[in-house]
Amino acid sequence: IKEGSVLRASAGRGQRTANVIAENISLLATSRAWEIDGDPSIPGFGLRQEIAWNFGLNFVQNLRIDYRPATLSIDFYHTEFENQTVVDMEDPRKVRIYDLVGRSYSTSAQAQFDYELVRNLDVRVAYRWYDVMTDYSGTLLSKPYISRHRAFVNLSYETKNDWKFDYTVQWQGPKRIPNTEGNPVEYQLDKQSPDLILMNAQVSKSWKDRFAVYAGMENITNV
């Protein structure tokens, strides 16, 4: 647009064949019965290919704050499905897999700010909003286990003798839990999970780009 300002736009169409077993293998470890509602005339599991249209915008603004470079990036993406392989867990005793009937879409927006706070100390702050909706047997619901709101802070510091320190904090907002009203009361869950904070840290040391060693910890607070 002008010096230091960039706007990108993208659009496309994609299609794929879902491998319903490999992509949902964790569900095999549950007590749910599997039902795949496919068309016998279609090879494999009888499910049509997934087809989606994708649209996106990305804006990047380069800045200078207190004589140091900074970058602001804003993203917006939307995916609209013509067909999708739906994994329906709204019955607590079953996992039903079928072709989409109705609407399914995903919209996301993200803002990210990068800045060298002091010499050799970089900070990255980001926020992402998700709106992911799918028709489950005629009812439009948010996709389970996806946080609508997420935030992220990363601090990275590097010394002159090649020590690197990295610390990351992620916040994930509540996530919808599939319907459990068909269970006895003592086995029913809340409609949403609590929000959570994850923290990771890492320290590394390198010698002339030939040898490196690092130590780190994920999920420090054991969430």
mmCIF file of C-alpha atoms in Angstrom:
data_model
loop_
_atom_site.group_PDB
_atom_site.id
_atom_site.type_symbol
_atom_site.label_atom_id
_atom_site.label_comp_id
_atom_site.label_asym_id
_atom_site.label_seq_id
_atom_site.Cartn_x
_atom_site.Cartn_y
_atom_site.Cartn_z
ATOM 1 C CA ILE A 1 0.000 0.000 0.000
ATOM 2 C CA LYS A 2 2.888 2.305 0.948
ATOM 3 C CA GLU A 3 6.382 2.006 2.377
ATOM 4 C CA GLY A 4 6.195 -0.387 5.325
ATOM 5 C CA SER A 5 2.547 -1.402 4.718
ATOM 6 C CA VAL A 6 1.618 -4.619 2.931
ATOM 7 C CA LEU A 7 -1.833 -6.032 2.173
ATOM 8 C CA ARG A 8 -2.228 -9.576 0.844
ATOM 9 C CA ALA A 9 -5.391 -11.296 -0.331
ATOM 10 C CA SER A 10 -5.913 -14.960 -1.182
ATOM 11 C CA ALA A 11 -8.712 -17.181 -2.406
ATOM 12 C CA GLY A 12 -8.858 -20.809 -3.374
ATOM 13 C CA ARG A 13 -10.792 -24.014 -3.595
ATOM 14 C CA GLY A 14 -9.620 -27.302 -2.107
ATOM 15 C CA GLN A 15 -10.874 -30.853 -1.906
ATOM 16 C CA ARG A 16 -9.697 -33.960 -0.110
ATOM 17 C CA THR A 17 -10.772 -37.459 0.834
ATOM 18 C CA ALA A 18 -11.030 -37.900 4.604
ATOM 19 C CA ASN A 19 -9.436 -40.954 6.208
ATOM 20 C CA VAL A 20 -11.974 -41.232 9.007
ATOM 21 C CA ILE A 21 -10.146 -43.914 11.023
ATOM 22 C CA ALA A 22 -6.656 -42.365 11.023
ATOM 23 C CA GLU A 23 -7.971 -38.846 11.644
ATOM 24 C CA ASN A 24 -10.123 -39.889 14.625
ATOM 25 C CA ILE A 25 -8.035 -42.707 16.044
ATOM 26 C CA SER A 26 -8.364 -41.442 19.630
ATOM 27 C CA LEU A 27 -12.114 -42.173 19.471
ATOM 28 C CA LEU A 28 -11.329 -45.885 19.126
ATOM 29 C CA ALA A 29 -10.206 -45.782 22.773
ATOM 30 C CA THR A 30 -13.660 -44.706 23.960
ATOM 31 C CA SER A 31 -16.753 -46.800 24.633
ATOM 32 C CA ARG A 32 -18.632 -45.132 21.762
ATOM 33 C CA ALA A 33 -20.106 -47.281 19.011
ATOM 34 C CA TRP A 34 -19.080 -46.181 15.510
ATOM 35 C CA GLU A 35 -21.681 -45.515 12.825
ATOM 36 C CA ILE A 36 -20.506 -44.466 9.354
ATOM 37 C CA ASP A 37 -23.471 -43.345 7.256
ATOM 38 C CA GLY A 38 -22.032 -43.693 3.767
ATOM 39 C CA ASP A 39 -23.277 -44.362 0.264
ATOM 40 C CA PRO A 40 -22.428 -47.980 -0.711
ATOM 41 C CA SER A 41 -21.863 -46.886 -4.318
ATOM 42 C CA ILE A 42 -18.879 -44.709 -3.265
ATOM 43 C CA PRO A 43 -15.590 -46.620 -2.734
ATOM 44 C CA GLY A 44 -14.028 -46.687 0.722
ATOM 45 C CA PHE A 45 -16.319 -45.587 3.529
ATOM 46 C CA GLY A 46 -19.001 -44.316 1.168
ATOM 47 C CA LEU A 47 -18.343 -40.639 1.938
ATOM 48 C CA ARG A 48 -18.013 -37.896 -0.652
ATOM 49 C CA GLN A 49 -14.869 -35.784 -0.919
ATOM 50 C CA GLU A 50 -14.636 -32.717 1.276
ATOM 51 C CA ILE A 51 -14.833 -29.491 -0.748
ATOM 52 C CA ALA A 52 -14.124 -26.042 0.659
ATOM 53 C CA TRP A 53 -13.669 -22.456 -0.522
ATOM 54 C CA ASN A 54 -11.057 -20.390 1.304
ATOM 55 C CA PHE A 55 -10.681 -16.608 1.484
ATOM 56 C CA GLY A 56 -8.109 -14.592 3.388
ATOM 57 C CA LEU A 57 -6.663 -11.146 4.062
ATOM 58 C CA ASN A 58 -3.358 -10.304 5.708
ATOM 59 C CA PHE A 59 -2.139 -6.818 6.637
ATOM 60 C CA VAL A 60 1.394 -6.108 7.883
ATOM 61 C CA GLN A 61 2.565 -2.747 9.194
ATOM 62 C CA ASN A 62 6.234 -2.130 9.992
ATOM 63 C CA LEU A 63 6.766 0.418 12.773
ATOM 64 C CA ARG A 64 9.490 2.074 14.821
ATOM 65 C CA ILE A 65 8.926 2.561 18.545
ATOM 66 C CA ASP A 66 11.672 4.221 20.582
ATOM 67 C CA TYR A 67 14.072 3.721 17.630
ATOM 68 C CA ARG A 68 13.492 -0.049 17.589
ATOM 69 C CA PRO A 69 11.668 -1.954 14.825
ATOM 70 C CA ALA A 70 8.229 -3.417 15.478
ATOM 71 C CA THR A 71 5.714 -5.295 13.353
ATOM 72 C CA LEU A 72 1.928 -5.402 13.563
ATOM 73 C CA SER A 73 0.217 -8.195 11.624
ATOM 74 C CA ILE A 74 -3.551 -8.699 11.243
ATOM 75 C CA ASP A 75 -5.065 -11.786 9.592
ATOM 76 C CA PHE A 76 -8.627 -12.683 8.626
ATOM 77 C CA TYR A 77 -9.553 -16.031 7.048
ATOM 78 C CA HIS A 78 -12.842 -17.694 6.167
ATOM 79 C CA THR A 79 -13.521 -21.241 4.951
ATOM 80 C CA GLU A 80 -16.933 -22.253 3.619
ATOM 81 C CA PHE A 81 -17.556 -25.974 3.079
ATOM 82 C CA GLU A 82 -19.546 -27.305 0.151
ATOM 83 C CA ASN A 83 -19.184 -30.754 1.686
ATOM 84 C CA GLN A 84 -17.489 -31.974 4.833
ATOM 85 C CA THR A 85 -17.053 -35.282 6.628
ATOM 86 C CA VAL A 86 -18.863 -34.611 9.910
ATOM 87 C CA VAL A 87 -17.730 -36.370 13.103
ATOM 88 C CA ASP A 88 -20.819 -36.199 15.318
ATOM 89 C CA MET A 89 -20.351 -36.944 19.050
ATOM 90 C CA GLU A 90 -23.589 -35.339 20.272
ATOM 91 C CA ASP A 91 -24.862 -38.775 21.373
ATOM 92 C CA PRO A 92 -22.592 -39.804 24.275
ATOM 93 C CA ARG A 93 -22.869 -43.470 23.287
ATOM 94 C CA LYS A 94 -21.989 -43.085 19.616
ATOM 95 C CA VAL A 95 -19.694 -41.415 17.143
ATOM 96 C CA ARG A 96 -21.585 -40.869 13.894
ATOM 97 C CA ILE A 97 -19.711 -39.993 10.713
ATOM 98 C CA TYR A 98 -21.610 -38.706 7.705
ATOM 99 C CA ASP A 99 -21.581 -36.196 4.853
ATOM 100 C CA LEU A 100 -22.555 -32.648 5.704
ATOM 101 C CA VAL A 101 -26.236 -31.740 5.414
ATOM 102 C CA GLY A 102 -26.567 -28.003 5.951
ATOM 103 C CA ARG A 103 -23.788 -25.507 6.540
ATOM 104 C CA SER A 104 -20.257 -25.686 7.912
ATOM 105 C CA TYR A 105 -17.773 -22.829 8.071
ATOM 106 C CA SER A 106 -14.708 -21.568 9.890
ATOM 107 C CA THR A 107 -13.798 -17.917 10.459
ATOM 108 C CA SER A 108 -10.662 -16.754 12.240
ATOM 109 C CA ALA A 109 -9.086 -13.389 12.987
ATOM 110 C CA GLN A 110 -5.681 -12.799 14.522
ATOM 111 C CA ALA A 111 -3.629 -9.792 15.598
ATOM 112 C CA GLN A 112 0.077 -10.177 16.348
ATOM 113 C CA PHE A 113 2.639 -7.645 17.585
ATOM 114 C CA ASP A 114 6.423 -8.208 17.520
ATOM 115 C CA TYR A 115 8.877 -5.857 19.219
ATOM 116 C CA GLU A 116 12.414 -5.777 20.609
ATOM 117 C CA LEU A 117 11.572 -4.584 24.106
ATOM 118 C CA VAL A 118 15.197 -4.024 25.103
ATOM 119 C CA ARG A 119 18.386 -5.007 23.326
ATOM 120 C CA ASN A 120 18.267 -8.756 22.447
ATOM 121 C CA LEU A 121 14.922 -9.252 24.241
ATOM 122 C CA ASP A 122 12.129 -9.905 21.749
ATOM 123 C CA VAL A 123 8.475 -10.036 22.699
ATOM 124 C CA ARG A 124 5.594 -11.421 20.643
ATOM 125 C CA VAL A 125 1.964 -10.888 21.677
ATOM 126 C CA ALA A 126 -0.946 -12.405 19.751
ATOM 127 C CA TYR A 127 -4.697 -12.848 20.038
ATOM 128 C CA ARG A 128 -6.837 -15.169 17.891
ATOM 129 C CA TRP A 129 -10.614 -15.445 17.598
ATOM 130 C CA TYR A 130 -12.274 -18.538 16.117
ATOM 131 C CA ASP A 131 -15.837 -19.066 14.931
ATOM 132 C CA VAL A 132 -16.152 -22.691 13.782
ATOM 133 C CA MET A 133 -19.702 -23.911 13.193
ATOM 134 C CA THR A 134 -21.119 -27.152 11.744
ATOM 135 C CA ASP A 135 -24.591 -28.601 11.231
ATOM 136 C CA TYR A 136 -24.974 -31.708 13.393
ATOM 137 C CA SER A 137 -28.132 -33.564 12.301
ATOM 138 C CA GLY A 138 -29.868 -30.303 11.438
ATOM 139 C CA THR A 139 -28.611 -28.201 14.381
ATOM 140 C CA LEU A 140 -25.879 -25.593 13.797
ATOM 141 C CA LEU A 141 -23.404 -25.879 16.706
ATOM 142 C CA SER A 142 -19.886 -24.728 17.437
ATOM 143 C CA LYS A 143 -17.314 -27.433 16.818
ATOM 144 C CA PRO A 144 -16.379 -29.148 20.116
ATOM 145 C CA TYR A 145 -12.998 -28.784 21.814
ATOM 146 C CA ILE A 146 -12.097 -25.538 19.993
ATOM 147 C CA SER A 147 -11.556 -22.350 22.001
ATOM 148 C CA ARG A 148 -13.276 -19.291 20.564
ATOM 149 C CA HIS A 149 -10.645 -17.035 22.168
ATOM 150 C CA ARG A 150 -6.894 -17.593 22.464
ATOM 151 C CA ALA A 151 -3.971 -15.386 23.500
ATOM 152 C CA PHE A 152 -0.220 -15.885 23.378
ATOM 153 C CA VAL A 153 2.870 -14.153 24.808
ATOM 154 C CA ASN A 154 6.436 -15.164 23.984
ATOM 155 C CA LEU A 155 9.664 -13.714 25.413
ATOM 156 C CA SER A 156 12.964 -14.586 23.740
ATOM 157 C CA TYR A 157 16.407 -13.442 24.864
ATOM 158 C CA GLU A 158 19.808 -14.164 23.304
ATOM 159 C CA THR A 159 23.224 -13.326 24.762
ATOM 160 C CA LYS A 160 26.392 -12.452 22.857
ATOM 161 C CA ASN A 161 27.892 -15.866 23.649
ATOM 162 C CA ASP A 162 24.946 -17.759 22.088
ATOM 163 C CA TRP A 163 22.817 -18.545 25.124
ATOM 164 C CA LYS A 164 19.114 -18.424 24.241
ATOM 165 C CA PHE A 165 16.185 -18.222 26.665
ATOM 166 C CA ASP A 166 12.599 -18.721 25.564
ATOM 167 C CA TYR A 167 9.388 -18.482 27.606
ATOM 168 C CA THR A 168 5.838 -18.858 26.284
ATOM 169 C CA VAL A 169 2.421 -18.401 27.892
ATOM 170 C CA GLN A 170 -0.771 -19.460 26.104
ATOM 171 C CA TRP A 171 -4.323 -18.779 27.233
ATOM 172 C CA GLN A 172 -7.195 -20.794 25.788
ATOM 173 C CA GLY A 173 -10.784 -19.820 26.518
ATOM 174 C CA PRO A 174 -13.632 -22.262 27.275
ATOM 175 C CA LYS A 175 -14.383 -25.027 24.752
ATOM 176 C CA ARG A 176 -17.733 -26.624 24.006
ATOM 177 C CA ILE A 177 -18.088 -30.189 25.266
ATOM 178 C CA PRO A 178 -20.339 -32.538 23.229
ATOM 179 C CA ASN A 179 -23.775 -33.177 24.711
ATOM 180 C CA THR A 180 -23.762 -35.639 27.648
ATOM 181 C CA GLU A 181 -27.422 -35.304 28.705
ATOM 182 C CA GLY A 182 -28.026 -38.934 27.690
ATOM 183 C CA ASN A 183 -25.770 -40.121 30.521
ATOM 184 C CA PRO A 184 -26.838 -40.733 34.123
ATOM 185 C CA VAL A 185 -26.631 -37.506 36.140
ATOM 186 C CA GLU A 186 -23.371 -38.431 37.859
ATOM 187 C CA TYR A 187 -21.696 -38.849 34.435
ATOM 188 C CA GLN A 188 -22.964 -35.659 32.834
ATOM 189 C CA LEU A 189 -20.438 -32.918 32.101
ATOM 190 C CA ASP A 190 -20.711 -29.147 31.918
ATOM 191 C CA LYS A 191 -21.524 -27.714 28.504
ATOM 192 C CA GLN A 192 -18.158 -25.942 28.422
ATOM 193 C CA SER A 193 -14.682 -26.691 29.724
ATOM 194 C CA PRO A 194 -12.918 -24.150 31.952
ATOM 195 C CA ASP A 195 -10.348 -21.888 30.342
ATOM 196 C CA LEU A 196 -6.692 -22.774 30.846
ATOM 197 C CA ILE A 197 -3.172 -21.361 30.780
ATOM 198 C CA LEU A 198 -0.211 -23.314 29.388
ATOM 199 C CA MET A 199 3.425 -22.338 29.978
ATOM 200 C CA ASN A 200 6.553 -23.633 28.217
ATOM 201 C CA ALA A 201 10.218 -22.662 28.686
ATOM 202 C CA GLN A 202 13.502 -23.539 27.013
ATOM 203 C CA VAL A 203 17.205 -22.714 27.450
ATOM 204 C CA SER A 204 19.751 -23.535 24.744
ATOM 205 C CA LYS A 205 23.438 -23.019 24.086
ATOM 206 C CA SER A 206 25.248 -23.332 20.761
ATOM 207 C CA TRP A 207 28.905 -23.380 19.794
ATOM 208 C CA LYS A 208 29.815 -21.881 16.412
ATOM 209 C CA ASP A 209 26.735 -23.376 14.726
ATOM 210 C CA ARG A 210 28.257 -26.864 15.004
ATOM 211 C CA PHE A 211 26.940 -28.163 18.297
ATOM 212 C CA ALA A 212 23.975 -27.219 20.460
ATOM 213 C CA VAL A 213 22.357 -28.413 23.658
ATOM 214 C CA TYR A 214 19.053 -27.420 25.180
ATOM 215 C CA ALA A 215 16.825 -28.104 28.160
ATOM 216 C CA GLY A 216 13.139 -27.301 28.325
ATOM 217 C CA MET A 217 9.833 -27.991 30.007
ATOM 218 C CA GLU A 218 6.338 -28.069 28.517
ATOM 219 C CA ASN A 219 3.143 -27.396 30.446
ATOM 220 C CA ILE A 220 5.069 -26.174 33.488
ATOM 221 C CA THR A 221 1.995 -25.854 35.729
ATOM 222 C CA ASN A 222 0.758 -29.364 34.796
ATOM 223 C CA VAL A 223 -2.633 -28.341 33.455
#
